[in-house]
Amino acid sequence: MSVLDDNIQKAHAYMAPFREGGVMNHIDGDIVPAISGQWMDTICPVDGSVLEQVTMSGPKDVDRAVAAAKAAFPGWSKTPGAERRKILIKVAEAIEARAEEIAFIECMDTGQALRFMSKAALRGAANFRFFADQAPHAEDGQVTRTPTQMNTTTRRPIGPVGVITPWNTPFMLSTWKIAPALASGCTVVHKPAEFSPMTAKLLVEIAESAGLPKGVLNVVNGLGETAGKRLTEHPEIRAIAFVGESRTGSMIMKQGADTLKRVHFELGGKNPVIVFDDADMERALDAATFMIYSLNGERCTSSSRLLVQDTIYAEFTAKVAEVAKKIKIGHPLDPDTVVGPLIHPVHEKKVLSYFDTASAEGATIAAGGEKVGDTGCYVAPTLFTDATSDMAIAQEEIFGPVLTAIPFRDEAHALEIANSVQYGLAAYVWTQDLDRAIHMTDNLEAGMMWVNSDNIRHLPTPFGGVKSSGIGRDGGDWSFDFYMETVNVCFPRAPHKIPKLGA
Ligand code: NAD
């Protein structure tokens, strides 16, 4: 039996428990179907087959989950930080112990290649460890004194929160939002993406078996327009942590307005990788191609715009095309696969539509530009050249293995092109010139920038975007600032004069 056959067999064995009743909600420790009794399918993008039935929740299911999160809040928020830390470290250990299972199921549900998903599952555990370690001092603040006053500033968990996640690397992204919420002392209602609901079920089950009390983390499956909407409108939900498209973020902001919801948004991107002619070509090539063709290009920080100095544009883009043509496309559970199928036929259709757009706009398709095979959502790694900044392929987030290459003359021209989009999530700069690197990073409109590097994450650093790419920052202590309220208490140090009225 080949490694792939063996992996497929293992994946089906891992998914067997799902067969007992499909993917249900998880509320107050109970596995329950939606009240309506309605179901939807989650499909495997490898061949379009139905992987599992998923319960389709409505507003009443969300209300039930919120009631559970509300009831669990007093207990969890008053649990000492050191105790919360212990439980969350156990969750991290349990994720590590089941990392293969998580990765295999994620591959089948999303089409992402195993070589990346095995690391994503472990990164989920790392997220839990990192935020767990901060739980014991999350409430700490500062003391400020005047001759007559002592002010003590502390933080307290904001209350039950809603976490709404997208379908790209769903397990890792969910832990990135849920772990700091739990470490802060908040309770959570999680609404996973309808295209990839399977590993959210695993996460809550793993967390509870590791000791997380019932009701602290609840999962409600369903559509964004119904279940997601109710969560954002619910008066008992104090904040919404959302990862997804920019226009969904805008809808959530409107939906949450009546209840003055605090929001944290991680949204779309059209991130430039800017290569100057003094750059280390080989490293720049490796990083640029890795950042667009790994994870199927379904990655918010993907380098989806390649800006190359005109002196090396032809040579550099020819090398990118060569790499793109050699990338192995295949079954996500094949250890050699780099690009697997896109998440869903609906998304595949959107990505494929940009091939016609590129031709209509006058760009050249230098690599890919086509669907691969008759079954499954496979799209060839693609490179558009001869593009200009005003084209839709240079402005819109395609969210697939599709790279748009644009030439530039000098620093000013590179900045003008880089900043010409509505997004501002990440940017990558390649140059050996330190002054130039500083000038570029001082003027690029992006929340995160890497110089002479691909995207290397360090959890204590801030993660987030500017412009239409987001509001707020995750990572380090920034996550705690979102999930907690800062409060100040003032004590007198000595009697001071209080105005007497009506004397
Ligand atoms: P999406 O916005 O379509 O859906 C995300 C989630 O929002 C899903 O769970 C969906 O059900 C829910 N939703 C949809 N409409 C809603 C509504 N009206 N009210 C409440 N919830 C609603 O995004 P997607 O297609 O699943 O994910 C891809 C997008 O996510 C891309 O734009 C990508 O760039 C972005 N993303 C950003 C980051 C980041 O850190 N900035 C990370 C990953 C993905």
mmCIF file with all atom_site columns, N, CA, C and O and ligand atoms in Angstrom, residues 164-168 173 191-194 222-225 228-229 232 242-246 248 251-252 255 266-269 300 397 399 425 463 469, ligand 1:
data_model
loop_
_atom_site.group_PDB
_atom_site.id
_atom_site.type_symbol
_atom_site.label_atom_id
_atom_site.label_alt_id
_atom_site.label_comp_id
_atom_site.label_asym_id
_atom_site.label_entity_id
_atom_site.label_seq_id
_atom_site.pdbx_PDB_ins_code
_atom_site.Cartn_x
_atom_site.Cartn_y
_atom_site.Cartn_z
_atom_site.occupancy
_atom_site.B_iso_or_equiv
_atom_site.pdbx_formal_charge
_atom_site.auth_seq_id
_atom_site.auth_comp_id
_atom_site.auth_asym_id
_atom_site.auth_atom_id
_atom_site.pdbx_PDB_model_num
ATOM   1   N N   . ILE A 1 164 ? -15.746 34.063 15.516 1.00 0.00 ? 164 ILE A N   1
ATOM   2   C CA  . ILE A 1 164 ? -16.238 33.631 14.194 1.00 0.00 ? 164 ILE A CA  1
ATOM   3   C C   . ILE A 1 164 ? -15.030 33.454 13.286 1.00 0.00 ? 164 ILE A C   1
ATOM   4   O O   . ILE A 1 164 ? -14.242 34.392 13.103 1.00 0.00 ? 164 ILE A O   1
ATOM   5   N N   . THR A 1 165 ? -14.873 32.237 12.749 1.00 0.00 ? 165 THR A N   1
ATOM   6   C CA  . THR A 1 165 ? -13.635 31.926 12.019 1.00 0.00 ? 165 THR A CA  1
ATOM   7   C C   . THR A 1 165 ? -13.902 31.525 10.560 1.00 0.00 ? 165 THR A C   1
ATOM   8   O O   . THR A 1 165 ? -14.997 31.063 10.230 1.00 0.00 ? 165 THR A O   1
ATOM   9   N N   . PRO A 1 166 ? -12.884 31.677 9.691  1.00 0.00 ? 166 PRO A N   1
ATOM   10  C CA  . PRO A 1 166 ? -13.015 31.323 8.274  1.00 0.00 ? 166 PRO A CA  1
ATOM   11  C C   . PRO A 1 166 ? -12.564 29.877 8.014  1.00 0.00 ? 166 PRO A C   1
ATOM   12  O O   . PRO A 1 166 ? -12.189 29.169 8.950  1.00 0.00 ? 166 PRO A O   1
ATOM   13  N N   . TRP A 1 167 ? -12.544 29.509 6.750  1.00 0.00 ? 167 TRP A N   1
ATOM   14  C CA  . TRP A 1 167 ? -12.258 28.116 6.407  1.00 0.00 ? 167 TRP A CA  1
ATOM   15  C C   . TRP A 1 167 ? -10.796 27.843 6.081  1.00 0.00 ? 167 TRP A C   1
ATOM   16  O O   . TRP A 1 167 ? -10.431 26.711 5.817  1.00 0.00 ? 167 TRP A O   1
ATOM   17  N N   . ASN A 1 168 ? -9.962  28.875 6.061  1.00 0.00 ? 168 ASN A N   1
ATOM   18  C CA  . ASN A 1 168 ? -8.555  28.567 5.750  1.00 0.00 ? 168 ASN A CA  1
ATOM   19  C C   . ASN A 1 168 ? -7.809  28.283 7.047  1.00 0.00 ? 168 ASN A C   1
ATOM   20  O O   . ASN A 1 168 ? -7.933  29.029 8.016  1.00 0.00 ? 168 ASN A O   1
ATOM   21  N N   . LEU A 1 173 ? -6.372  28.760 13.230 1.00 0.00 ? 173 LEU A N   1
ATOM   22  C CA  . LEU A 1 173 ? -6.939  30.099 13.411 1.00 0.00 ? 173 LEU A CA  1
ATOM   23  C C   . LEU A 1 173 ? -7.905  30.156 14.595 1.00 0.00 ? 173 LEU A C   1
ATOM   24  O O   . LEU A 1 173 ? -7.951  31.158 15.305 1.00 0.00 ? 173 LEU A O   1
ATOM   25  N N   . LYS A 1 191 ? -18.373 30.102 16.308 1.00 0.00 ? 191 LYS A N   1
ATOM   26  C CA  . LYS A 1 191 ? -19.109 29.753 15.087 1.00 0.00 ? 191 LYS A CA  1
ATOM   27  C C   . LYS A 1 191 ? -18.067 29.512 13.996 1.00 0.00 ? 191 LYS A C   1
ATOM   28  O O   . LYS A 1 191 ? -17.518 30.434 13.420 1.00 0.00 ? 191 LYS A O   1
ATOM   29  N N   . PRO A 1 192 ? -17.775 28.218 13.703 1.00 0.00 ? 192 PRO A N   1
ATOM   30  C CA  . PRO A 1 192 ? -16.790 27.929 12.650 1.00 0.00 ? 192 PRO A CA  1
ATOM   31  C C   . PRO A 1 192 ? -17.386 28.154 11.257 1.00 0.00 ? 192 PRO A C   1
ATOM   32  O O   . PRO A 1 192 ? -18.609 28.235 11.106 1.00 0.00 ? 192 PRO A O   1
ATOM   33  N N   . ALA A 1 193 ? -16.509 28.219 10.259 1.00 0.00 ? 193 ALA A N   1
ATOM   34  C CA  . ALA A 1 193 ? -16.955 28.409 8.878  1.00 0.00 ? 193 ALA A CA  1
ATOM   35  C C   . ALA A 1 193 ? -17.741 27.184 8.406  1.00 0.00 ? 193 ALA A C   1
ATOM   36  O O   . ALA A 1 193 ? -17.379 26.044 8.718  1.00 0.00 ? 193 ALA A O   1
ATOM   37  N N   . GLU A 1 194 ? -18.783 27.431 7.624  1.00 0.00 ? 194 GLU A N   1
ATOM   38  C CA  . GLU A 1 194 ? -19.636 26.333 7.169  1.00 0.00 ? 194 GLU A CA  1
ATOM   39  C C   . GLU A 1 194 ? -18.912 25.393 6.196  1.00 0.00 ? 194 GLU A C   1
ATOM   40  O O   . GLU A 1 194 ? -19.290 24.237 6.071  1.00 0.00 ? 194 GLU A O   1
ATOM   41  N N   . GLY A 1 222 ? -23.378 26.575 11.602 1.00 0.00 ? 222 GLY A N   1
ATOM   42  C CA  . GLY A 1 222 ? -24.474 27.151 10.837 1.00 0.00 ? 222 GLY A CA  1
ATOM   43  C C   . GLY A 1 222 ? -23.954 28.194 9.867  1.00 0.00 ? 222 GLY A C   1
ATOM   44  O O   . GLY A 1 222 ? -22.742 28.420 9.757  1.00 0.00 ? 222 GLY A O   1
ATOM   45  N N   . LEU A 1 223 ? -24.891 28.817 9.172  1.00 0.00 ? 223 LEU A N   1
ATOM   46  C CA  . LEU A 1 223 ? -24.505 29.810 8.168  1.00 0.00 ? 223 LEU A CA  1
ATOM   47  C C   . LEU A 1 223 ? -24.167 31.140 8.840  1.00 0.00 ? 223 LEU A C   1
ATOM   48  O O   . LEU A 1 223 ? -24.692 31.463 9.909  1.00 0.00 ? 223 LEU A O   1
ATOM   49  N N   . GLY A 1 224 ? -23.333 31.918 8.150  1.00 0.00 ? 224 GLY A N   1
ATOM   50  C CA  . GLY A 1 224 ? -22.967 33.225 8.673  1.00 0.00 ? 224 GLY A CA  1
ATOM   51  C C   . GLY A 1 224 ? -24.165 34.147 8.788  1.00 0.00 ? 224 GLY A C   1
ATOM   52  O O   . GLY A 1 224 ? -24.338 34.851 9.797  1.00 0.00 ? 224 GLY A O   1
ATOM   53  N N   . GLU A 1 225 ? -25.015 34.133 7.754  1.00 0.00 ? 225 GLU A N   1
ATOM   54  C CA  . GLU A 1 225 ? -26.137 35.087 7.708  1.00 0.00 ? 225 GLU A CA  1
ATOM   55  C C   . GLU A 1 225 ? -27.179 34.827 8.795  1.00 0.00 ? 225 GLU A C   1
ATOM   56  O O   . GLU A 1 225 ? -27.979 35.705 9.089  1.00 0.00 ? 225 GLU A O   1
ATOM   57  N N   . GLY A 1 228 ? -24.254 33.144 12.551 1.00 0.00 ? 228 GLY A N   1
ATOM   58  C CA  . GLY A 1 228 ? -23.208 34.148 12.790 1.00 0.00 ? 228 GLY A CA  1
ATOM   59  C C   . GLY A 1 228 ? -23.818 35.494 13.121 1.00 0.00 ? 228 GLY A C   1
ATOM   60  O O   . GLY A 1 228 ? -23.389 36.180 14.054 1.00 0.00 ? 228 GLY A O   1
ATOM   61  N N   . LYS A 1 229 ? -24.845 35.850 12.373 1.00 0.00 ? 229 LYS A N   1
ATOM   62  C CA  . LYS A 1 229 ? -25.491 37.159 12.565 1.00 0.00 ? 229 LYS A CA  1
ATOM   63  C C   . LYS A 1 229 ? -26.055 37.265 13.978 1.00 0.00 ? 229 LYS A C   1
ATOM   64  O O   . LYS A 1 229 ? -25.840 38.266 14.671 1.00 0.00 ? 229 LYS A O   1
ATOM   65  N N   . THR A 1 232 ? -23.469 37.963 16.583 1.00 0.00 ? 232 THR A N   1
ATOM   66  C CA  . THR A 1 232 ? -22.945 39.341 16.586 1.00 0.00 ? 232 THR A CA  1
ATOM   67  C C   . THR A 1 232 ? -23.964 40.334 17.155 1.00 0.00 ? 232 THR A C   1
ATOM   68  O O   . THR A 1 232 ? -23.598 41.412 17.591 1.00 0.00 ? 232 THR A O   1
ATOM   69  N N   . PHE A 1 242 ? -13.340 38.280 15.045 1.00 0.00 ? 242 PHE A N   1
ATOM   70  C CA  . PHE A 1 242 ? -13.716 37.769 13.725 1.00 0.00 ? 242 PHE A CA  1
ATOM   71  C C   . PHE A 1 242 ? -12.507 37.680 12.805 1.00 0.00 ? 242 PHE A C   1
ATOM   72  O O   . PHE A 1 242 ? -11.693 38.609 12.729 1.00 0.00 ? 242 PHE A O   1
ATOM   73  N N   . VAL A 1 243 ? -12.419 36.576 12.073 1.00 0.00 ? 243 VAL A N   1
ATOM   74  C CA  . VAL A 1 243 ? -11.423 36.430 11.019 1.00 0.00 ? 243 VAL A CA  1
ATOM   75  C C   . VAL A 1 243 ? -12.179 36.064 9.751  1.00 0.00 ? 243 VAL A C   1
ATOM   76  O O   . VAL A 1 243 ? -12.950 35.097 9.747  1.00 0.00 ? 243 VAL A O   1
ATOM   77  N N   . GLY A 1 244 ? -11.994 36.837 8.699  1.00 0.00 ? 244 GLY A N   1
ATOM   78  C CA  . GLY A 1 244 ? -12.703 36.536 7.460  1.00 0.00 ? 244 GLY A CA  1
ATOM   79  C C   . GLY A 1 244 ? -12.567 37.681 6.471  1.00 0.00 ? 244 GLY A C   1
ATOM   80  O O   . GLY A 1 244 ? -11.623 38.472 6.556  1.00 0.00 ? 244 GLY A O   1
ATOM   81  N N   . GLU A 1 245 ? -13.507 37.748 5.567  1.00 0.00 ? 245 GLU A N   1
ATOM   82  C CA  . GLU A 1 245 ? -13.421 38.745 4.488  1.00 0.00 ? 245 GLU A CA  1
ATOM   83  C C   . GLU A 1 245 ? -13.741 40.146 4.994  1.00 0.00 ? 245 GLU A C   1
ATOM   84  O O   . GLU A 1 245 ? -14.537 40.318 5.918  1.00 0.00 ? 245 GLU A O   1
ATOM   85  N N   . SER A 1 246 ? -13.191 41.123 4.308  1.00 0.00 ? 246 SER A N   1
ATOM   86  C CA  . SER A 1 246 ? -13.388 42.521 4.722  1.00 0.00 ? 246 SER A CA  1
ATOM   87  C C   . SER A 1 246 ? -14.866 42.907 4.680  1.00 0.00 ? 246 SER A C   1
ATOM   88  O O   . SER A 1 246 ? -15.370 43.581 5.579  1.00 0.00 ? 246 SER A O   1
ATOM   89  N N   . THR A 1 248 ? -17.446 41.021 5.095  1.00 0.00 ? 248 THR A N   1
ATOM   90  C CA  . THR A 1 248 ? -18.158 40.397 6.222  1.00 0.00 ? 248 THR A CA  1
ATOM   91  C C   . THR A 1 248 ? -17.876 41.190 7.498  1.00 0.00 ? 248 THR A C   1
ATOM   92  O O   . THR A 1 248 ? -18.783 41.398 8.321  1.00 0.00 ? 248 THR A O   1
ATOM   93  N N   . MET A 1 251 ? -20.159 44.017 7.615  1.00 0.00 ? 251 MET A N   1
ATOM   94  C CA  . MET A 1 251 ? -21.529 43.607 7.995  1.00 0.00 ? 251 MET A CA  1
ATOM   95  C C   . MET A 1 251 ? -21.605 43.383 9.506  1.00 0.00 ? 251 MET A C   1
ATOM   96  O O   . MET A 1 251 ? -22.565 43.780 10.154 1.00 0.00 ? 251 MET A O   1
ATOM   97  N N   . ILE A 1 252 ? -20.571 42.748 10.049 1.00 0.00 ? 252 ILE A N   1
ATOM   98  C CA  . ILE A 1 252 ? -20.578 42.439 11.488 1.00 0.00 ? 252 ILE A CA  1
ATOM   99  C C   . ILE A 1 252 ? -20.566 43.728 12.309 1.00 0.00 ? 252 ILE A C   1
ATOM   100 O O   . ILE A 1 252 ? -21.232 43.832 13.338 1.00 0.00 ? 252 ILE A O   1
ATOM   101 N N   . GLN A 1 255 ? -24.083 44.912 12.263 1.00 0.00 ? 255 GLN A N   1
ATOM   102 C CA  . GLN A 1 255 ? -24.949 44.039 13.076 1.00 0.00 ? 255 GLN A CA  1
ATOM   103 C C   . GLN A 1 255 ? -24.717 44.245 14.578 1.00 0.00 ? 255 GLN A C   1
ATOM   104 O O   . GLN A 1 255 ? -25.641 44.120 15.372 1.00 0.00 ? 255 GLN A O   1
ATOM   105 N N   . GLU A 1 266 ? -9.689  40.484 11.763 1.00 0.00 ? 266 GLU A N   1
ATOM   106 C CA  . GLU A 1 266 ? -8.543  40.097 10.931 1.00 0.00 ? 266 GLU A CA  1
ATOM   107 C C   . GLU A 1 266 ? -9.121  39.781 9.563  1.00 0.00 ? 266 GLU A C   1
ATOM   108 O O   . GLU A 1 266 ? -9.804  38.768 9.391  1.00 0.00 ? 266 GLU A O   1
ATOM   109 N N   . LEU A 1 267 ? -8.859  40.653 8.595  1.00 0.00 ? 267 LEU A N   1
ATOM   110 C CA  . LEU A 1 267 ? -9.595  40.580 7.322  1.00 0.00 ? 267 LEU A CA  1
ATOM   111 C C   . LEU A 1 267 ? -8.674  40.265 6.138  1.00 0.00 ? 267 LEU A C   1
ATOM   112 O O   . LEU A 1 267 ? -7.610  39.699 6.318  1.00 0.00 ? 267 LEU A O   1
ATOM   113 N N   . GLY A 1 268 ? -9.109  40.634 4.978  1.00 0.00 ? 268 GLY A N   1
ATOM   114 C CA  . GLY A 1 268 ? -8.416  40.223 3.754  1.00 0.00 ? 268 GLY A CA  1
ATOM   115 C C   . GLY A 1 268 ? -7.099  40.960 3.511  1.00 0.00 ? 268 GLY A C   1
ATOM   116 O O   . GLY A 1 268 ? -6.722  41.880 4.235  1.00 0.00 ? 268 GLY A O   1
ATOM   117 N N   . GLY A 1 269 ? -6.394  40.531 2.460  1.00 0.00 ? 269 GLY A N   1
ATOM   118 C CA  . GLY A 1 269 ? -5.123  41.171 2.112  1.00 0.00 ? 269 GLY A CA  1
ATOM   119 C C   . GLY A 1 269 ? -4.823  41.036 0.631  1.00 0.00 ? 269 GLY A C   1
ATOM   120 O O   . GLY A 1 269 ? -5.404  40.188 -0.070 1.00 0.00 ? 269 GLY A O   1
ATOM   121 N N   . CYS A 1 300 ? -4.180  34.572 4.429  1.00 0.00 ? 300 CYS A N   1
ATOM   122 C CA  . CYS A 1 300 ? -4.385  36.024 4.464  1.00 0.00 ? 300 CYS A CA  1
ATOM   123 C C   . CYS A 1 300 ? -3.102  36.790 4.218  1.00 0.00 ? 300 CYS A C   1
ATOM   124 O O   . CYS A 1 300 ? -3.111  37.860 3.622  1.00 0.00 ? 300 CYS A O   1
ATOM   125 N N   . GLU A 1 397 ? -8.547  40.541 -3.788 1.00 0.00 ? 397 GLU A N   1
ATOM   126 C CA  . GLU A 1 397 ? -8.008  39.345 -3.138 1.00 0.00 ? 397 GLU A CA  1
ATOM   127 C C   . GLU A 1 397 ? -8.564  38.114 -3.852 1.00 0.00 ? 397 GLU A C   1
ATOM   128 O O   . GLU A 1 397 ? -9.776  37.876 -3.823 1.00 0.00 ? 397 GLU A O   1
ATOM   129 N N   . PHE A 1 399 ? -7.281  34.855 -3.382 1.00 0.00 ? 399 PHE A N   1
ATOM   130 C CA  . PHE A 1 399 ? -7.264  33.827 -2.344 1.00 0.00 ? 399 PHE A CA  1
ATOM   131 C C   . PHE A 1 399 ? -7.093  32.415 -2.919 1.00 0.00 ? 399 PHE A C   1
ATOM   132 O O   . PHE A 1 399 ? -7.795  31.473 -2.549 1.00 0.00 ? 399 PHE A O   1
ATOM   133 N N   . LEU A 1 425 ? -2.477  44.457 5.003  1.00 0.00 ? 425 LEU A N   1
ATOM   134 C CA  . LEU A 1 425 ? -2.201  43.439 6.028  1.00 0.00 ? 425 LEU A CA  1
ATOM   135 C C   . LEU A 1 425 ? -0.695  43.226 6.199  1.00 0.00 ? 425 LEU A C   1
ATOM   136 O O   . LEU A 1 425 ? -0.127  43.565 7.226  1.00 0.00 ? 425 LEU A O   1
ATOM   137 N N   . PHE A 1 463 ? -0.031  41.041 15.579 1.00 0.00 ? 463 PHE A N   1
ATOM   138 C CA  . PHE A 1 463 ? -0.518  40.516 14.285 1.00 0.00 ? 463 PHE A CA  1
ATOM   139 C C   . PHE A 1 463 ? -1.805  41.250 13.940 1.00 0.00 ? 463 PHE A C   1
ATOM   140 O O   . PHE A 1 463 ? -2.754  41.265 14.719 1.00 0.00 ? 463 PHE A O   1
ATOM   141 N N   . SER A 1 469 ? -7.868  45.776 6.003  1.00 0.00 ? 469 SER A N   1
ATOM   142 C CA  . SER A 1 469 ? -7.361  44.466 6.439  1.00 0.00 ? 469 SER A CA  1
ATOM   143 C C   . SER A 1 469 ? -7.591  44.179 7.908  1.00 0.00 ? 469 SER A C   1
ATOM   144 O O   . SER A 1 469 ? -7.254  43.091 8.379  1.00 0.00 ? 469 SER A O   1
HETATM 145 P P1  . NAD B 2 .   ? -16.064 34.932 5.256  1.00 0.00 ? 1   NAD B P1  1
HETATM 146 O O1  . NAD B 2 .   ? -15.999 36.348 5.693  1.00 0.00 ? 1   NAD B O1  1
HETATM 147 O O2  . NAD B 2 .   ? -16.920 34.578 4.117  1.00 0.00 ? 1   NAD B O2  1
HETATM 148 O O3  . NAD B 2 .   ? -16.540 33.997 6.461  1.00 0.00 ? 1   NAD B O3  1
HETATM 149 C C1  . NAD B 2 .   ? -15.872 33.983 7.706  1.00 0.00 ? 1   NAD B C1  1
HETATM 150 C C2  . NAD B 2 .   ? -16.859 33.591 8.788  1.00 0.00 ? 1   NAD B C2  1
HETATM 151 O O4  . NAD B 2 .   ? -17.862 34.609 8.907  1.00 0.00 ? 1   NAD B O4  1
HETATM 152 C C3  . NAD B 2 .   ? -17.611 32.288 8.525  1.00 0.00 ? 1   NAD B C3  1
HETATM 153 O O5  . NAD B 2 .   ? -17.710 31.561 9.725  1.00 0.00 ? 1   NAD B O5  1
HETATM 154 C C4  . NAD B 2 .   ? -18.969 32.771 8.080  1.00 0.00 ? 1   NAD B C4  1
HETATM 155 O O6  . NAD B 2 .   ? -20.015 31.860 8.337  1.00 0.00 ? 1   NAD B O6  1
HETATM 156 C C5  . NAD B 2 .   ? -19.143 34.015 8.928  1.00 0.00 ? 1   NAD B C5  1
HETATM 157 N N1  . NAD B 2 .   ? -20.105 35.006 8.432  1.00 0.00 ? 1   NAD B N1  1
HETATM 158 C C6  . NAD B 2 .   ? -20.458 35.258 7.149  1.00 0.00 ? 1   NAD B C6  1
HETATM 159 N N2  . NAD B 2 .   ? -21.399 36.233 7.109  1.00 0.00 ? 1   NAD B N2  1
HETATM 160 C C7  . NAD B 2 .   ? -21.634 36.615 8.390  1.00 0.00 ? 1   NAD B C7  1
HETATM 161 C C8  . NAD B 2 .   ? -22.482 37.576 8.996  1.00 0.00 ? 1   NAD B C8  1
HETATM 162 N N3  . NAD B 2 .   ? -23.289 38.360 8.279  1.00 0.00 ? 1   NAD B N3  1
HETATM 163 N N4  . NAD B 2 .   ? -22.472 37.692 10.342 1.00 0.00 ? 1   NAD B N4  1
HETATM 164 C C9  . NAD B 2 .   ? -21.649 36.915 11.096 1.00 0.00 ? 1   NAD B C9  1
HETATM 165 N N5  . NAD B 2 .   ? -20.841 35.976 10.577 1.00 0.00 ? 1   NAD B N5  1
HETATM 166 C C10 . NAD B 2 .   ? -20.818 35.835 9.237  1.00 0.00 ? 1   NAD B C10 1
HETATM 167 O O7  . NAD B 2 .   ? -14.532 34.511 5.018  1.00 0.00 ? 1   NAD B O7  1
HETATM 168 P P2  . NAD B 2 .   ? -14.003 33.129 4.410  1.00 0.00 ? 1   NAD B P2  1
HETATM 169 O O8  . NAD B 2 .   ? -14.290 33.129 2.952  1.00 0.00 ? 1   NAD B O8  1
HETATM 170 O O9  . NAD B 2 .   ? -14.463 32.010 5.278  1.00 0.00 ? 1   NAD B O9  1
HETATM 171 O O10 . NAD B 2 .   ? -12.423 33.285 4.663  1.00 0.00 ? 1   NAD B O10 1
HETATM 172 C C11 . NAD B 2 .   ? -11.519 33.873 3.786  1.00 0.00 ? 1   NAD B C11 1
HETATM 173 C C12 . NAD B 2 .   ? -11.226 35.310 4.167  1.00 0.00 ? 1   NAD B C12 1
HETATM 174 O O11 . NAD B 2 .   ? -10.641 35.364 5.481  1.00 0.00 ? 1   NAD B O11 1
HETATM 175 C C13 . NAD B 2 .   ? -10.195 35.966 3.265  1.00 0.00 ? 1   NAD B C13 1
HETATM 176 O O12 . NAD B 2 .   ? -10.612 37.269 2.946  1.00 0.00 ? 1   NAD B O12 1
HETATM 177 C C14 . NAD B 2 .   ? -8.940  36.012 4.123  1.00 0.00 ? 1   NAD B C14 1
HETATM 178 O O13 . NAD B 2 .   ? -8.006  37.005 3.773  1.00 0.00 ? 1   NAD B O13 1
HETATM 179 C C15 . NAD B 2 .   ? -9.519  36.231 5.468  1.00 0.00 ? 1   NAD B C15 1
HETATM 180 N N6  . NAD B 2 .   ? -8.551  35.866 6.519  1.00 0.00 ? 1   NAD B N6  1
HETATM 181 C C16 . NAD B 2 .   ? -7.899  36.856 7.199  1.00 0.00 ? 1   NAD B C16 1
HETATM 182 C C17 . NAD B 2 .   ? -6.950  36.544 8.165  1.00 0.00 ? 1   NAD B C17 1
HETATM 183 C C18 . NAD B 2 .   ? -6.206  37.622 8.909  1.00 0.00 ? 1   NAD B C18 1
HETATM 184 O O14 . NAD B 2 .   ? -5.566  37.296 9.886  1.00 0.00 ? 1   NAD B O14 1
HETATM 185 N N7  . NAD B 2 .   ? -6.260  38.872 8.490  1.00 0.00 ? 1   NAD B N7  1
HETATM 186 C C19 . NAD B 2 .   ? -6.671  35.204 8.427  1.00 0.00 ? 1   NAD B C19 1
HETATM 187 C C20 . NAD B 2 .   ? -7.342  34.221 7.702  1.00 0.00 ? 1   NAD B C20 1
HETATM 188 C C21 . NAD B 2 .   ? -8.289  34.563 6.754  1.00 0.00 ? 1   NAD B C21 1
#
